[in-house]
Coordinates of C-alpha atoms in Angstrom, one line a residue:
M1 CA 50.8 -1.8 6.2
T2 CA 51.7 -5.0 4.4
R3 CA 55.0 -6.0 2.8
T4 CA 53.4 -5.3 -0.6
E5 CA 52.5 -1.7 0.3
Q6 CA 55.4 0.7 1.1
T7 CA 53.1 3.6 1.8
V8 CA 49.4 3.9 2.4
A9 CA 47.8 5.1 -0.8
H10 CA 45.3 8.0 -0.3
R11 CA 43.9 11.1 -1.9
L12 CA 44.5 14.5 -0.5
I13 CA 42.2 17.5 -0.9
G14 CA 43.2 20.9 0.4
T15 CA 46.3 22.4 2.0
G16 CA 44.8 23.9 5.2
P17 CA 46.1 23.5 8.7
R18 CA 43.1 21.5 10.0
H19 CA 43.8 17.8 9.3
V20 CA 40.9 15.4 8.7
I21 CA 41.0 11.7 7.7
V22 CA 37.9 10.5 5.9
L23 CA 36.6 6.9 5.7
H24 CA 34.1 5.7 3.2
D25 CA 31.1 3.3 3.5
W26 CA 30.7 -0.4 2.7
F27 CA 29.7 0.2 -0.9
A28 CA 31.9 3.1 -1.9
T29 CA 35.6 4.1 -2.2
C30 CA 37.5 7.3 -1.6
A31 CA 36.5 8.2 -5.1
G32 CA 32.8 7.9 -4.3
W33 CA 32.1 11.1 -2.3
G34 CA 30.1 12.8 -5.1
A35 CA 29.6 16.5 -5.4
I36 CA 30.6 17.4 -1.8
L37 CA 34.2 17.6 -2.9
D38 CA 33.4 20.8 -4.8
Y39 CA 32.2 22.5 -1.6
L40 CA 34.9 21.7 0.9
D41 CA 37.1 24.5 2.3
T42 CA 40.5 23.6 0.9
E43 CA 42.2 26.6 2.4
D44 CA 41.2 25.8 6.0
F45 CA 41.4 22.0 5.8
T46 CA 43.5 19.2 4.4
Y47 CA 41.4 16.1 3.9
A48 CA 43.0 12.7 3.4
F49 CA 40.6 10.2 1.9
L50 CA 41.6 6.5 2.5
D51 CA 40.5 3.4 0.7
Y52 CA 40.3 0.2 2.7
R53 CA 42.3 -2.8 1.7
G54 CA 40.5 -4.6 -1.1
Y55 CA 38.8 -1.4 -2.3
G56 CA 39.6 1.3 -4.9
D57 CA 43.2 2.4 -5.1
R58 CA 44.1 -0.4 -2.6
K59 CA 42.0 -3.1 -4.2
D60 CA 45.0 -5.4 -4.7
V61 CA 46.4 -4.9 -1.2
P62 CA 45.8 -8.1 0.8
G63 CA 44.5 -8.0 4.4
R64 CA 42.2 -9.4 7.0
Y65 CA 39.4 -7.0 5.9
D66 CA 38.2 -6.0 9.3
L67 CA 37.8 -2.8 11.3
P68 CA 40.9 -3.2 13.5
E69 CA 43.0 -3.4 10.3
I70 CA 41.4 -0.2 9.0
A71 CA 42.4 1.5 12.3
D72 CA 46.0 0.3 11.8
D73 CA 46.0 1.7 8.3
V74 CA 44.6 5.1 9.5
L75 CA 47.3 5.5 12.1
A76 CA 49.9 4.4 9.6
L77 CA 48.6 7.0 7.2
A78 CA 48.6 9.7 9.9
D79 CA 52.2 8.9 10.7
Q80 CA 53.1 9.0 7.0
L81 CA 51.5 12.4 6.7
G82 CA 53.2 13.7 9.9
W83 CA 49.9 14.3 11.6
D84 CA 50.1 13.8 15.4
R85 CA 46.4 14.8 15.9
F86 CA 43.6 14.8 13.4
A87 CA 39.8 14.7 13.2
L88 CA 38.0 11.7 11.7
V89 CA 35.0 11.6 9.4
G90 CA 33.3 8.3 8.7
H91 CA 30.3 7.4 6.6
S92 CA 28.1 4.4 7.6
M93 CA 30.6 1.5 8.1
G94 CA 33.3 4.2 8.2
G95 CA 31.5 5.6 11.2
K96 CA 32.2 2.5 13.2
A97 CA 35.7 2.4 11.9
I98 CA 36.5 5.9 13.2
Q99 CA 35.4 4.6 16.6
Q100 CA 37.9 1.8 16.4
V101 CA 40.6 4.4 15.7
L102 CA 39.5 6.3 18.8
V103 CA 39.7 3.2 20.9
R104 CA 43.2 2.4 19.5
A105 CA 44.7 5.9 19.9
P106 CA 42.4 8.3 21.8
E107 CA 45.1 10.9 22.3
R108 CA 45.5 11.4 18.6
V109 CA 41.8 12.0 17.7
S110 CA 40.6 15.6 18.1
R111 CA 37.0 15.1 16.8
L112 CA 34.6 12.5 15.4
L113 CA 32.1 13.2 12.7
G114 CA 29.8 10.3 11.7
L115 CA 27.7 10.5 8.6
A116 CA 24.8 8.0 8.9
P117 CA 27.2 6.1 11.0
V118 CA 27.0 2.5 12.3
P119 CA 27.0 2.7 16.1
A120 CA 29.7 1.0 18.3
A121 CA 27.5 -1.9 19.3
P122 CA 26.8 -5.0 17.2
Y123 CA 24.3 -4.0 14.5
P124 CA 20.9 -5.9 15.0
M125 CA 19.6 -7.8 12.0
D126 CA 16.6 -10.1 11.7
E127 CA 16.9 -13.1 9.4
P128 CA 15.6 -11.4 6.2
T129 CA 17.9 -8.4 6.8
R130 CA 20.8 -10.7 7.4
A131 CA 20.1 -12.7 4.2
L132 CA 19.9 -9.4 2.3
F133 CA 23.1 -8.0 3.6
Y134 CA 25.2 -11.1 3.6
G135 CA 24.0 -11.9 0.0
A136 CA 25.0 -8.4 -1.3
S137 CA 28.7 -9.2 -1.8
E138 CA 27.7 -11.6 -4.6
D139 CA 24.4 -10.2 -5.8
P140 CA 24.1 -6.7 -7.2
E141 CA 20.3 -6.7 -6.9
K142 CA 20.7 -7.1 -3.2
R143 CA 23.0 -4.1 -3.2
R144 CA 20.2 -2.2 -5.1
A145 CA 17.6 -3.2 -2.5
I146 CA 19.9 -1.9 0.3
L147 CA 20.5 1.4 -1.5
D148 CA 16.8 1.8 -2.1
L149 CA 16.0 1.2 1.5
V150 CA 18.5 3.5 3.1
T151 CA 17.6 6.4 0.8
G152 CA 13.9 6.1 1.6
H153 CA 12.8 4.7 -1.7
R154 CA 13.5 8.1 -3.3
T155 CA 16.4 7.5 -5.7
G156 CA 16.1 6.4 -9.3
R157 CA 17.6 3.4 -11.0
V158 CA 20.3 5.5 -12.8
W159 CA 21.9 6.7 -9.6
Q160 CA 21.5 3.3 -8.0
Q161 CA 23.1 1.5 -11.0
R162 CA 26.0 3.9 -11.0
M163 CA 26.5 3.2 -7.3
I164 CA 26.2 -0.5 -7.8
S165 CA 28.6 -0.6 -10.8
H166 CA 31.2 1.4 -8.9
S167 CA 30.8 -0.8 -5.8
M168 CA 31.1 -4.1 -7.7
A169 CA 34.0 -3.0 -9.9
A170 CA 36.0 -1.2 -7.2
S171 CA 36.0 -3.8 -4.4
R172 CA 37.0 -7.4 -4.0
K173 CA 34.1 -9.7 -3.0
E174 CA 36.0 -11.2 -0.2
A175 CA 36.8 -7.8 1.2
H176 CA 33.2 -6.6 0.9
A177 CA 32.1 -9.8 2.8
G178 CA 34.9 -9.5 5.4
Y179 CA 34.1 -5.9 6.4
L180 CA 30.4 -6.7 6.8
A181 CA 31.2 -9.5 9.2
S182 CA 33.4 -7.1 11.2
W183 CA 31.1 -4.0 11.4
H184 CA 28.0 -6.2 12.0
T185 CA 29.4 -8.1 15.0
L186 CA 32.1 -5.9 16.6
D187 CA 31.2 -4.4 20.0
L188 CA 33.1 -1.2 20.9
S189 CA 30.3 0.2 23.1
D190 CA 32.0 -0.4 26.5
A191 CA 35.3 0.9 25.1
V192 CA 33.8 4.3 23.9
R193 CA 31.3 4.8 26.6
G194 CA 32.0 8.2 28.4
N195 CA 34.8 9.3 26.0
P196 CA 34.8 13.1 26.1
V197 CA 35.9 13.6 22.5
P198 CA 33.6 16.1 20.6
V199 CA 31.2 14.1 18.4
R200 CA 28.7 15.1 15.7
V201 CA 26.4 12.6 14.1
V202 CA 24.7 13.6 10.8
V203 CA 21.7 11.6 9.6
G204 CA 19.4 12.0 6.6
E205 CA 15.7 12.4 7.4
H206 CA 14.8 9.8 4.8
D207 CA 17.3 7.1 6.0
L208 CA 15.1 4.2 7.0
A209 CA 17.9 2.2 8.7
L210 CA 20.3 4.5 10.6
T211 CA 17.7 7.0 11.9
A212 CA 18.0 9.9 14.3
D213 CA 16.3 7.7 17.0
V214 CA 19.0 5.1 16.6
M215 CA 21.7 7.8 17.0
H216 CA 20.0 9.3 20.1
A217 CA 19.9 5.8 21.7
T218 CA 23.5 4.9 20.9
W219 CA 26.0 7.6 19.9
E220 CA 24.4 10.4 22.0
S221 CA 24.0 8.2 25.0
W222 CA 27.6 6.9 24.9
Y223 CA 29.4 10.1 24.1
P224 CA 28.8 13.0 26.6
N225 CA 29.8 15.6 24.1
A226 CA 27.8 14.4 21.1
D227 CA 25.1 16.1 19.1
V228 CA 22.8 14.7 16.3
V229 CA 22.0 16.8 13.2
T230 CA 19.2 15.7 10.8
L231 CA 19.6 16.8 7.2
T232 CA 16.4 17.7 5.4
G233 CA 16.1 16.2 2.0
A234 CA 18.7 13.5 2.5
G235 CA 18.8 9.8 3.1
H236 CA 21.9 7.7 3.7
Y237 CA 24.0 9.4 1.1
P238 CA 24.0 13.1 1.8
M239 CA 27.3 13.6 0.0
H240 CA 25.2 12.9 -3.2
E241 CA 21.8 14.0 -2.1
T242 CA 22.5 17.3 -0.3
P243 CA 26.2 18.1 -0.8
V244 CA 26.1 21.8 -0.1
A245 CA 24.2 21.4 3.2
L246 CA 26.4 18.5 4.3
A247 CA 29.7 20.4 3.7
A248 CA 28.4 23.3 5.8
V249 CA 27.3 21.0 8.7
M250 CA 30.6 19.1 8.6
E251 CA 32.9 22.1 8.5
D252 CA 30.9 24.0 11.1
F253 CA 31.7 21.2 13.5
L254 CA 35.3 20.5 12.3
R255 CA 36.3 24.1 12.5
E256 CA 35.3 24.6 16.2

């Protein structure tokens, strides 16, 4: 936490005994989880949705804007809530951030669930991809091109524009750029390799970037207790594309 933030702002859903901290992707905020919120089991679970510094409810909280800082804030939030142990859910960039939390405090993490998650190693980018991603903090059309790619060229401009408008309005440009530099280059692969924590990785069949093959070669090879589930009909944003199916796949794993 910073001196300007006495408590870590968050949103709670549910009152159940199973505790889960949820981390959003590079474009969204904790308010950007779509229709899946209507299908979560609020009697069995308590979900704490966290915004990163520079995003959403914490847009004005200053920071370094990197994954180690996210991990610090997750652990501060868990302490604030009185949760000694908890499961972690992370979408895309958030999937790499939950691994940073695991590295920092493995004894506190009961399960990891990655949704189209960035693997622990540096993310490979050729020069055109690098230009696209690193230009997206300033250029909304580059954000549109990324959204179109990761959803398999299957989403319309209305949904894309809604996602872009929320992303541009709800995040600071310097935070957006800073987190990219962190999740793109950070290497946690040696630190997580062989960790026995139960892991589930969920990918959409139409995601053209973070595919099932990528997950088999990374997450499944590094975590001995990992499985990979492919959601039919989804791309990179199953919380919007197939929310009912995603809620079932998530809670089937988190409930075990």
